[in-house]
Short mmCIF file of C-alpha atoms in Angstrom, two decimals:
data_model
loop_
_atom_site.label_atom_id
_atom_site.label_comp_id
_atom_site.label_asym_id
_atom_site.label_seq_id
_atom_site.Cartn_x
_atom_site.Cartn_y
_atom_site.Cartn_z
CA MET A 1 10.41 23.96 -1.69
CA ALA A 2 13.74 22.70 -0.32
CA ASP A 3 12.36 22.05 3.13
CA GLN A 4 9.34 20.08 1.99
CA PHE A 5 11.21 16.76 2.30
CA ILE A 6 13.02 17.36 5.62
CA GLU A 7 10.84 14.87 7.53
CA VAL A 8 10.95 12.40 4.61
CA ASP A 9 14.73 12.65 4.52
CA LYS A 10 14.92 11.99 8.28
CA LEU A 11 12.73 8.95 7.85
CA ARG A 12 14.91 7.68 4.96
CA ASP A 13 18.04 7.98 7.14
CA THR A 14 16.37 6.08 9.96
CA LEU A 15 15.19 3.31 7.60
CA ARG A 16 18.67 2.93 6.12
CA GLU A 17 20.22 2.62 9.53
CA SER A 18 17.94 -0.36 10.24
CA LEU A 19 18.69 -2.15 6.95
CA GLY A 20 20.04 -5.68 7.09
CA ARG A 21 18.23 -6.77 10.23
CA ASP A 22 16.55 -10.13 9.52
CA ASP A 23 16.30 -9.25 5.84
CA LYS A 24 16.72 -12.51 3.99
CA ARG A 25 15.40 -12.10 0.53
CA GLN A 26 14.43 -15.37 -1.13
CA GLU A 27 17.00 -16.27 -3.74
CA ASP A 28 16.16 -17.56 -7.21
CA ILE A 29 16.42 -21.30 -7.64
CA SER A 30 18.65 -22.46 -10.51
CA ARG A 31 17.06 -24.18 -13.50
CA PRO A 32 18.73 -27.58 -12.80
CA ASP A 33 17.52 -27.41 -9.21
CA VAL A 34 13.92 -26.72 -10.34
CA LEU A 35 14.08 -29.64 -12.76
CA THR A 36 15.47 -31.90 -10.01
CA ARG A 37 12.61 -30.99 -7.67
CA ILE A 38 10.01 -31.74 -10.29
CA GLU A 39 11.73 -35.07 -11.14
CA SER A 40 11.67 -35.97 -7.48
CA VAL A 41 7.90 -35.50 -7.36
CA ILE A 42 7.38 -37.60 -10.50
CA GLN A 43 9.74 -40.29 -9.19
CA THR A 44 7.65 -40.64 -6.05
CA ILE A 45 4.55 -41.18 -8.18
CA VAL A 46 6.31 -43.73 -10.41
CA ILE A 47 7.47 -45.69 -7.36
CA SER A 48 3.91 -45.74 -5.95
CA VAL A 49 2.52 -47.07 -9.22
CA SER A 50 5.25 -49.72 -9.52
CA GLU A 51 4.40 -50.94 -6.04
CA GLY A 52 0.69 -51.18 -6.93
CA GLU A 53 -0.30 -48.23 -4.81
CA ALA A 54 -2.46 -45.27 -5.82
CA PRO A 55 -0.08 -42.28 -6.25
CA VAL A 56 -0.72 -39.11 -4.23
CA LEU A 57 0.48 -35.52 -4.22
CA ARG A 58 0.88 -33.56 -1.01
CA VAL A 59 0.32 -29.84 -1.13
CA MET A 60 0.38 -27.23 1.59
CA ASN A 61 -2.89 -25.82 2.96
CA ARG A 62 -2.51 -22.12 2.16
CA SER A 63 -6.01 -20.98 3.02
CA THR A 64 -6.02 -20.78 6.82
CA TRP A 65 -4.50 -18.34 9.31
CA ASP A 66 -3.44 -21.26 11.44
CA ASN A 67 -0.67 -22.07 8.94
CA VAL A 68 1.04 -18.68 9.00
CA ARG A 69 2.86 -16.70 11.69
CA PHE A 70 3.73 -13.04 11.92
CA HIS A 71 7.41 -12.04 11.75
CA GLU A 72 7.77 -8.31 12.46
CA SER A 73 10.66 -7.71 10.04
CA VAL A 74 9.28 -9.95 7.23
CA GLY A 75 5.50 -10.19 7.51
CA LEU A 76 3.30 -13.24 7.21
CA VAL A 77 5.50 -16.30 6.81
CA GLN A 78 4.58 -19.91 6.49
CA LYS A 79 5.04 -22.12 9.51
CA THR A 80 7.45 -25.02 9.17
CA ASP A 81 4.92 -27.59 10.41
CA VAL A 82 2.08 -26.74 8.04
CA PRO A 83 -0.48 -29.54 7.57
CA VAL A 84 -0.68 -30.85 4.03
CA ARG A 85 -3.62 -31.74 1.80
CA THR A 86 -3.44 -35.06 0.00
CA LEU A 87 -4.48 -35.22 -3.64
CA ARG A 88 -5.25 -38.85 -4.48
CA CYS A 89 -5.68 -40.06 -8.07
CA ASP A 90 -8.18 -42.69 -6.88
CA CYS A 91 -10.37 -40.29 -4.93
CA PRO A 92 -13.23 -38.59 -6.88
CA SER A 93 -12.94 -35.35 -4.88
CA SER A 94 -9.28 -34.84 -5.73
CA ALA A 95 -8.58 -36.86 -8.89
CA THR A 96 -9.14 -33.94 -11.23
CA ARG A 97 -6.90 -31.65 -9.17
CA PHE A 98 -4.28 -34.42 -9.12
CA ALA A 99 -4.32 -34.71 -12.90
CA LEU A 100 -4.23 -30.95 -13.48
CA THR A 101 -1.29 -30.61 -11.13
CA LEU A 102 0.63 -33.21 -13.10
CA LYS A 103 -0.25 -31.51 -16.35
CA LEU A 104 0.98 -28.16 -15.11
CA LEU A 105 4.15 -29.73 -13.72
CA SER A 106 4.79 -31.13 -17.23
CA VAL A 107 4.31 -27.72 -18.80
CA ILE A 108 6.62 -26.08 -16.24
CA TYR A 109 9.26 -28.74 -16.75
CA LYS A 110 9.36 -28.10 -20.51
CA LEU A 111 9.52 -24.33 -20.01
CA VAL A 112 12.39 -24.53 -17.51
CA GLN A 113 14.23 -27.16 -19.57
CA SER A 114 14.10 -24.98 -22.73
CA ASP A 115 14.72 -21.75 -20.78
CA SER A 116 11.54 -20.24 -22.21
CA TYR A 117 8.63 -18.43 -20.58
CA ALA A 118 4.83 -18.44 -20.81
CA THR A 119 2.11 -16.36 -19.17
CA LYS A 120 -0.57 -17.99 -17.04
CA ARG A 121 -3.10 -16.90 -19.67
CA ASP A 122 -1.05 -18.55 -22.46
CA ILE A 123 -1.16 -21.86 -20.60
CA TYR A 124 -4.85 -21.55 -19.80
CA TYR A 125 -5.96 -20.68 -23.36
CA ASN A 126 -3.86 -23.47 -24.76
CA ASP A 127 -6.49 -25.79 -23.28
CA PRO A 128 -9.29 -23.87 -21.50
CA GLN A 129 -11.61 -26.87 -21.34
CA LEU A 130 -9.00 -28.83 -19.40
CA PHE A 131 -8.44 -26.29 -16.64
CA GLY A 132 -12.03 -25.04 -16.57
CA SER A 133 -11.09 -21.52 -15.34
CA GLN A 134 -8.11 -19.25 -15.02
CA THR A 135 -8.61 -19.18 -11.25
CA THR A 136 -8.12 -22.96 -11.06
CA LEU A 137 -4.87 -22.76 -12.97
CA ASP A 138 -3.63 -19.89 -10.82
CA SER A 139 -4.36 -21.80 -7.62
CA ILE A 140 -2.61 -24.95 -8.83
CA LEU A 141 0.42 -22.93 -9.92
CA ASP A 142 0.68 -21.45 -6.38
CA ASP A 143 0.32 -24.96 -4.91
CA ILE A 144 3.20 -26.21 -7.10
CA SER A 145 5.38 -23.25 -6.20
CA CYS A 146 4.75 -23.93 -2.50
CA MET A 147 5.15 -27.70 -2.87
CA LEU A 148 8.51 -27.38 -4.66
CA LYS A 149 9.59 -24.45 -2.41
CA VAL A 150 10.39 -22.53 -5.58
CA PRO A 151 9.38 -18.86 -6.13
CA ARG A 152 6.93 -18.53 -8.98
CA ARG A 153 9.34 -16.52 -11.13
CA SER A 154 11.71 -19.54 -11.14
CA LEU A 155 8.94 -21.73 -12.65
CA HIS A 156 9.14 -19.66 -15.88
CA VAL A 157 5.47 -18.80 -15.71
CA CYS A 158 4.67 -15.11 -15.74
CA ALA A 159 1.52 -13.19 -14.97
CA THR A 160 0.22 -10.26 -16.97
CA SER A 161 0.57 -7.18 -14.80
CA LYS A 162 -2.44 -5.02 -13.95
CA GLY A 163 -0.50 -2.31 -12.07
CA PHE A 164 0.90 1.02 -13.28
CA ILE A 165 3.84 3.16 -12.25
CA SER A 166 4.97 6.77 -12.84
CA GLY A 167 7.56 9.20 -11.60
CA ASP A 168 11.29 9.73 -11.41
CA LEU A 169 12.34 6.27 -12.56
CA CYS A 170 14.19 4.66 -15.50
CA TYR A 171 15.33 1.05 -15.91
CA LEU A 172 16.17 -1.67 -18.38
CA GLU A 173 13.97 -4.67 -19.01
CA GLU A 174 15.62 -8.09 -19.36
CA ASP A 175 15.51 -7.71 -23.19
CA ASP A 176 17.40 -4.36 -22.93
CA THR A 177 14.29 -2.25 -23.56
CA LYS A 178 14.73 1.09 -21.77
CA VAL A 179 11.66 2.17 -19.74
CA ASP A 180 11.21 5.80 -18.72
CA CYS A 181 8.40 6.44 -16.19
CA SER A 182 8.89 10.18 -15.99
CA SER A 183 6.00 11.33 -18.17
CA SER A 184 3.78 13.56 -16.09
CA SER A 185 0.57 12.63 -17.84
CA THR A 186 0.80 8.94 -18.60
CA ALA A 187 1.81 5.86 -16.62
CA VAL A 188 3.82 2.79 -17.56
CA PRO A 189 2.45 -0.73 -16.97
CA VAL A 190 4.33 -2.64 -14.26
CA SER A 191 6.73 -5.10 -15.86
CA SER A 192 5.61 -8.74 -16.28
CA ASN A 193 9.17 -9.78 -15.46
CA VAL A 194 10.13 -7.64 -12.50
CA ASN A 195 12.97 -9.99 -11.62
CA GLY A 196 14.62 -9.21 -14.97
CA ILE A 197 14.68 -5.45 -14.38
CA ARG A 198 18.15 -3.92 -13.99
CA ASN A 199 20.00 -0.59 -14.07
CA ILE A 200 17.39 1.20 -12.01
CA VAL A 201 18.03 4.96 -11.96
CA SER A 202 15.99 7.29 -9.74
CA SER A 203 16.39 10.36 -7.57
CA ALA A 204 13.04 9.84 -5.90
CA LYS A 205 12.66 10.87 -2.28
CA PHE A 206 9.81 8.44 -1.65
CA ILE A 207 7.46 5.88 -3.17
CA LEU A 208 3.71 6.30 -2.87
CA ILE A 209 1.50 3.21 -3.17
CA VAL A 210 -1.97 4.24 -4.32
CA GLU A 211 -4.80 1.81 -3.68
CA LYS A 212 -7.14 2.65 -6.52
CA ASP A 213 -6.64 3.41 -10.18
CA ALA A 214 -9.08 6.38 -10.02
CA THR A 215 -6.95 8.08 -7.36
CA PHE A 216 -3.75 7.20 -9.28
CA GLN A 217 -5.18 8.84 -12.38
CA ARG A 218 -6.19 11.89 -10.37
CA LEU A 219 -2.55 12.28 -9.15
CA LEU A 220 -1.39 12.06 -12.77
CA ASP A 221 -3.97 14.59 -13.95
CA ASP A 222 -2.92 17.02 -11.21
CA ALA A 223 0.80 16.52 -12.10
CA PHE A 224 1.51 15.25 -8.55
CA CYS A 225 4.87 13.71 -9.55
CA THR A 226 5.98 17.10 -10.95
CA ARG A 227 4.72 19.14 -8.02
CA LEU A 228 6.35 16.91 -5.42
CA SER A 229 9.25 15.78 -7.62
CA PRO A 230 11.21 13.66 -7.29
CA CYS A 231 8.98 10.75 -6.30
CA ILE A 232 7.46 7.50 -7.64
CA ILE A 233 3.78 6.53 -7.58
CA ILE A 234 2.48 3.00 -8.19
CA THR A 235 -0.90 1.33 -8.09
CA GLY A 236 -1.99 -2.29 -8.13
CA LYS A 237 -5.54 -1.13 -8.95
CA GLY A 238 -7.15 -2.56 -5.82
CA VAL A 239 -5.93 -5.85 -4.38
CA PRO A 240 -2.38 -5.93 -5.82
CA ASP A 241 -1.15 -8.57 -8.21
CA VAL A 242 2.19 -10.30 -7.56
CA ASN A 243 4.07 -8.12 -10.06
CA SER A 244 2.99 -4.91 -8.40
CA ARG A 245 4.13 -6.27 -5.05
CA LEU A 246 7.39 -7.45 -6.55
CA MET A 247 7.94 -4.02 -8.09
CA VAL A 248 7.48 -2.19 -4.78
CA ARG A 249 9.87 -4.67 -3.11
CA LYS A 250 12.37 -4.27 -5.97
CA LEU A 251 12.34 -0.48 -5.67
CA TRP A 252 12.70 -0.71 -1.88
CA ASP A 253 15.63 -3.08 -2.16
CA THR A 254 17.34 -0.88 -4.73
CA LEU A 255 16.59 2.69 -3.54
CA ASN A 256 16.04 2.30 0.24
CA ILE A 257 13.67 5.25 0.37
CA PRO A 258 10.41 5.60 2.39
CA VAL A 259 7.36 3.79 1.04
CA PHE A 260 3.95 5.30 1.88
CA ALA A 261 0.45 3.98 1.29
CA LEU A 262 -2.57 6.04 0.22
CA VAL A 263 -5.76 3.96 0.71
CA ASP A 264 -9.40 4.53 1.47
CA ALA A 265 -10.32 4.91 5.11
CA ASP A 266 -12.18 1.60 5.17
CA PRO A 267 -11.41 -1.96 6.28
CA TYR A 268 -10.64 -3.15 2.78
CA GLY A 269 -8.27 -0.29 2.08
CA ILE A 270 -6.40 -1.17 5.30
CA GLU A 271 -6.22 -4.83 4.27
CA ILE A 272 -4.83 -3.93 0.85
CA MET A 273 -2.14 -1.80 2.49
CA CYS A 274 -1.29 -4.74 4.78
CA ILE A 275 -0.83 -7.01 1.74
CA TYR A 276 1.93 -4.73 0.43
CA LYS A 277 3.43 -4.40 3.91
CA TYR A 278 3.04 -7.85 5.41
CA GLY A 279 1.84 -10.15 2.61
CA SER A 280 -1.05 -12.61 2.39
CA ARG A 281 -1.89 -16.06 3.71
CA SER A 282 -1.89 -17.73 0.31
CA LEU A 283 1.59 -16.48 -0.65
CA ALA A 284 3.20 -16.53 2.80
CA PHE A 285 5.81 -18.94 1.50
CA GLU A 286 7.14 -16.09 -0.73
CA ALA A 287 7.03 -13.39 1.93
CA HIS A 288 10.75 -12.57 1.77
CA SER A 289 10.38 -11.50 -1.88
CA LEU A 290 6.99 -9.82 -1.74
CA THR A 291 6.63 -7.84 1.47
CA VAL A 292 7.91 -4.37 2.50
CA PRO A 293 7.41 -4.13 6.26
CA SER A 294 8.67 -0.54 6.23
CA VAL A 295 5.52 0.69 4.42
CA LEU A 296 3.86 3.56 6.33
CA TRP A 297 0.22 4.62 6.33
CA LEU A 298 0.09 8.16 4.91
CA GLY A 299 -3.68 8.42 4.43
CA LEU A 300 -6.59 8.47 4.38
CA LEU A 301 -6.52 8.08 8.17
CA PRO A 302 -9.92 7.71 9.89
CA SER A 303 -8.85 10.50 12.23
CA ASP A 304 -8.39 12.73 9.18
CA ILE A 305 -12.16 12.60 8.59
CA GLN A 306 -12.71 14.69 11.70
CA ARG A 307 -9.49 16.64 11.50
CA TYR A 308 -10.31 18.00 8.05
CA ARG A 309 -14.06 18.18 8.66
CA VAL A 310 -15.00 16.04 5.75
CA PRO A 311 -18.63 16.69 4.89
CA GLU A 312 -20.95 14.14 6.49
CA GLU A 313 -22.80 13.50 3.21
CA THR A 314 -19.60 12.10 1.62
CA LEU A 315 -19.20 9.43 4.35
CA ILE A 316 -20.51 5.88 3.91
CA PRO A 317 -22.13 3.91 6.72
CA PHE A 318 -20.56 0.59 7.69
CA SER A 319 -22.03 -2.51 6.20
CA GLN A 320 -22.14 -5.90 7.89
CA ALA A 321 -19.21 -6.99 5.66
CA ASP A 322 -17.22 -3.92 6.83
CA GLU A 323 -17.91 -4.81 10.44
CA SER A 324 -16.78 -8.41 9.91
CA LYS A 325 -13.64 -7.31 8.11
CA ILE A 326 -12.64 -4.78 10.73
CA ASN A 327 -13.17 -7.34 13.51
CA SER A 328 -10.96 -9.76 11.57
CA LEU A 329 -8.23 -7.12 11.18
CA ARG A 330 -8.22 -6.34 14.91
CA THR A 331 -7.35 -10.00 15.69
CA ARG A 332 -4.24 -10.03 13.51
CA ASP A 333 -0.84 -9.78 15.13
CA TYR A 334 0.50 -7.26 12.63
CA ILE A 335 -2.26 -4.79 13.74
CA SER A 336 -2.00 -5.39 17.44
CA CYS A 337 1.75 -4.66 17.42
CA GLN A 338 1.11 -1.11 16.08
CA PRO A 339 -0.66 1.02 18.61
CA ALA A 340 -1.11 3.97 16.21
CA TRP A 341 -2.84 1.75 13.65
CA GLU A 342 -4.98 0.20 16.34
CA ARG A 343 -6.19 3.68 17.45
CA GLU A 344 -7.13 4.59 13.87
CA ILE A 345 -9.02 1.32 13.40
CA GLU A 346 -10.81 1.89 16.75
CA THR A 347 -11.77 5.38 15.56
CA MET A 348 -13.29 3.93 12.39
CA GLN A 349 -15.14 1.27 14.26
CA ARG A 350 -16.48 3.79 16.76
CA LEU A 351 -17.72 6.10 14.03
CA LYS A 352 -19.10 3.17 12.01
CA GLN A 353 -18.38 5.16 8.90
CA LYS A 354 -15.87 4.92 6.11
CA ALA A 355 -14.52 7.36 3.57
CA GLU A 356 -13.04 7.11 0.12
CA ILE A 357 -10.07 9.29 -0.81
CA GLN A 358 -12.26 11.07 -3.32
CA CYS A 359 -14.25 12.61 -0.41
CA LEU A 360 -11.42 15.13 -0.01
CA ALA A 361 -12.55 16.72 -3.30
CA SER A 362 -15.67 17.86 -1.49
CA ILE A 363 -13.45 20.23 0.55
CA ALA A 364 -11.76 21.66 -2.57
CA PRO A 365 -11.26 20.18 -6.07
CA HIS A 366 -7.45 19.88 -5.73
CA PHE A 367 -7.33 19.44 -1.95
CA LEU A 368 -5.74 15.98 -2.18
CA THR A 369 -2.75 16.96 -4.33
CA ARG A 370 -2.22 20.57 -3.33
CA VAL A 371 -2.95 20.52 0.41
CA TYR A 372 -3.47 17.10 1.95
CA LEU A 373 -0.51 15.14 0.58
CA PRO A 374 2.01 17.98 0.55
CA ASN A 375 1.23 18.78 4.20
CA LYS A 376 1.40 15.13 5.21
CA LEU A 377 4.79 14.76 3.65
CA ARG A 378 6.12 18.10 4.94
CA TYR A 379 5.07 17.57 8.54
CA GLY A 380 5.50 13.79 8.90
CA GLY A 381 1.79 12.92 9.00
CA TRP A 382 2.25 9.20 8.60
CA ILE A 383 1.97 6.30 11.03
#
């Protein structure tokens, strides 16, 4: 068993040698600074009103690829000359958004001033008719974070985590609660306040990001963390929430060990992996705190479908949506700069088939945990 991590250890040493190059993690903004930035926004509005003008708010346009650029050692970062959207109080199309933004700024100001915290759901359910939907509130919160140039955690608004984590890991929450993730059969919810985590203790050799909860549960049921101990596995249960991404970044910053991704061999699985690795358009302004560009693709590789002779009946034909998504992926700079990834995507597009991780069970019930992953890790089968 001692030699099963030789290639992983070599990778770890290589990654550690490259640490510090262009790695500028976004620092927390002090409470007085956050308050000052909010006051500056309100002051601008007051001045406009006093001069008889209709007040406006200017927010960044976070929904287009034109406003982000790819930085190889950081991921997707926001351009400095991003066009802004103007929210006018006297315009029917933006008046509601203008008012809701001011309302949320008021809530945030009170939270920061009193050094207290609230979840996004707390704020929404305090007045659900006002915001209309949780999605609207979430979007406005991101707009405010981007407008103020303040990371969301510094706004004292938390999100309920949907991710889970398990493996060789212990830490203290901000309230001194000790969390032990080492149970082989159950997982621990990802903290809602990742920034407050401290005293992280782990002997893990690697971190494995698992795309789907079903696969994560299968790894737990097969005692994967015990069989390939020491390691850490984490899932964001599909498209990852911010806390799951923060947790992966926190562990990488603290432990400096390889981070692998286990996703379905389909365009959406690849995109989810890229969110962990390079970030997303909408949160590009927080890239330094959310991305882990060292993430490596462990599986399921499209080439593995042929290599392991996965039964044809377990494969799924491409849909039109899959074709559109894979064409979109191939235009992105973070794909074109990685020839090995490009070849795998070309293989998938040529076959016009996709495969879920669960298809490996058609080879043998425990093939994933007892053959596929151990061999990948032993022989360096990542890209």
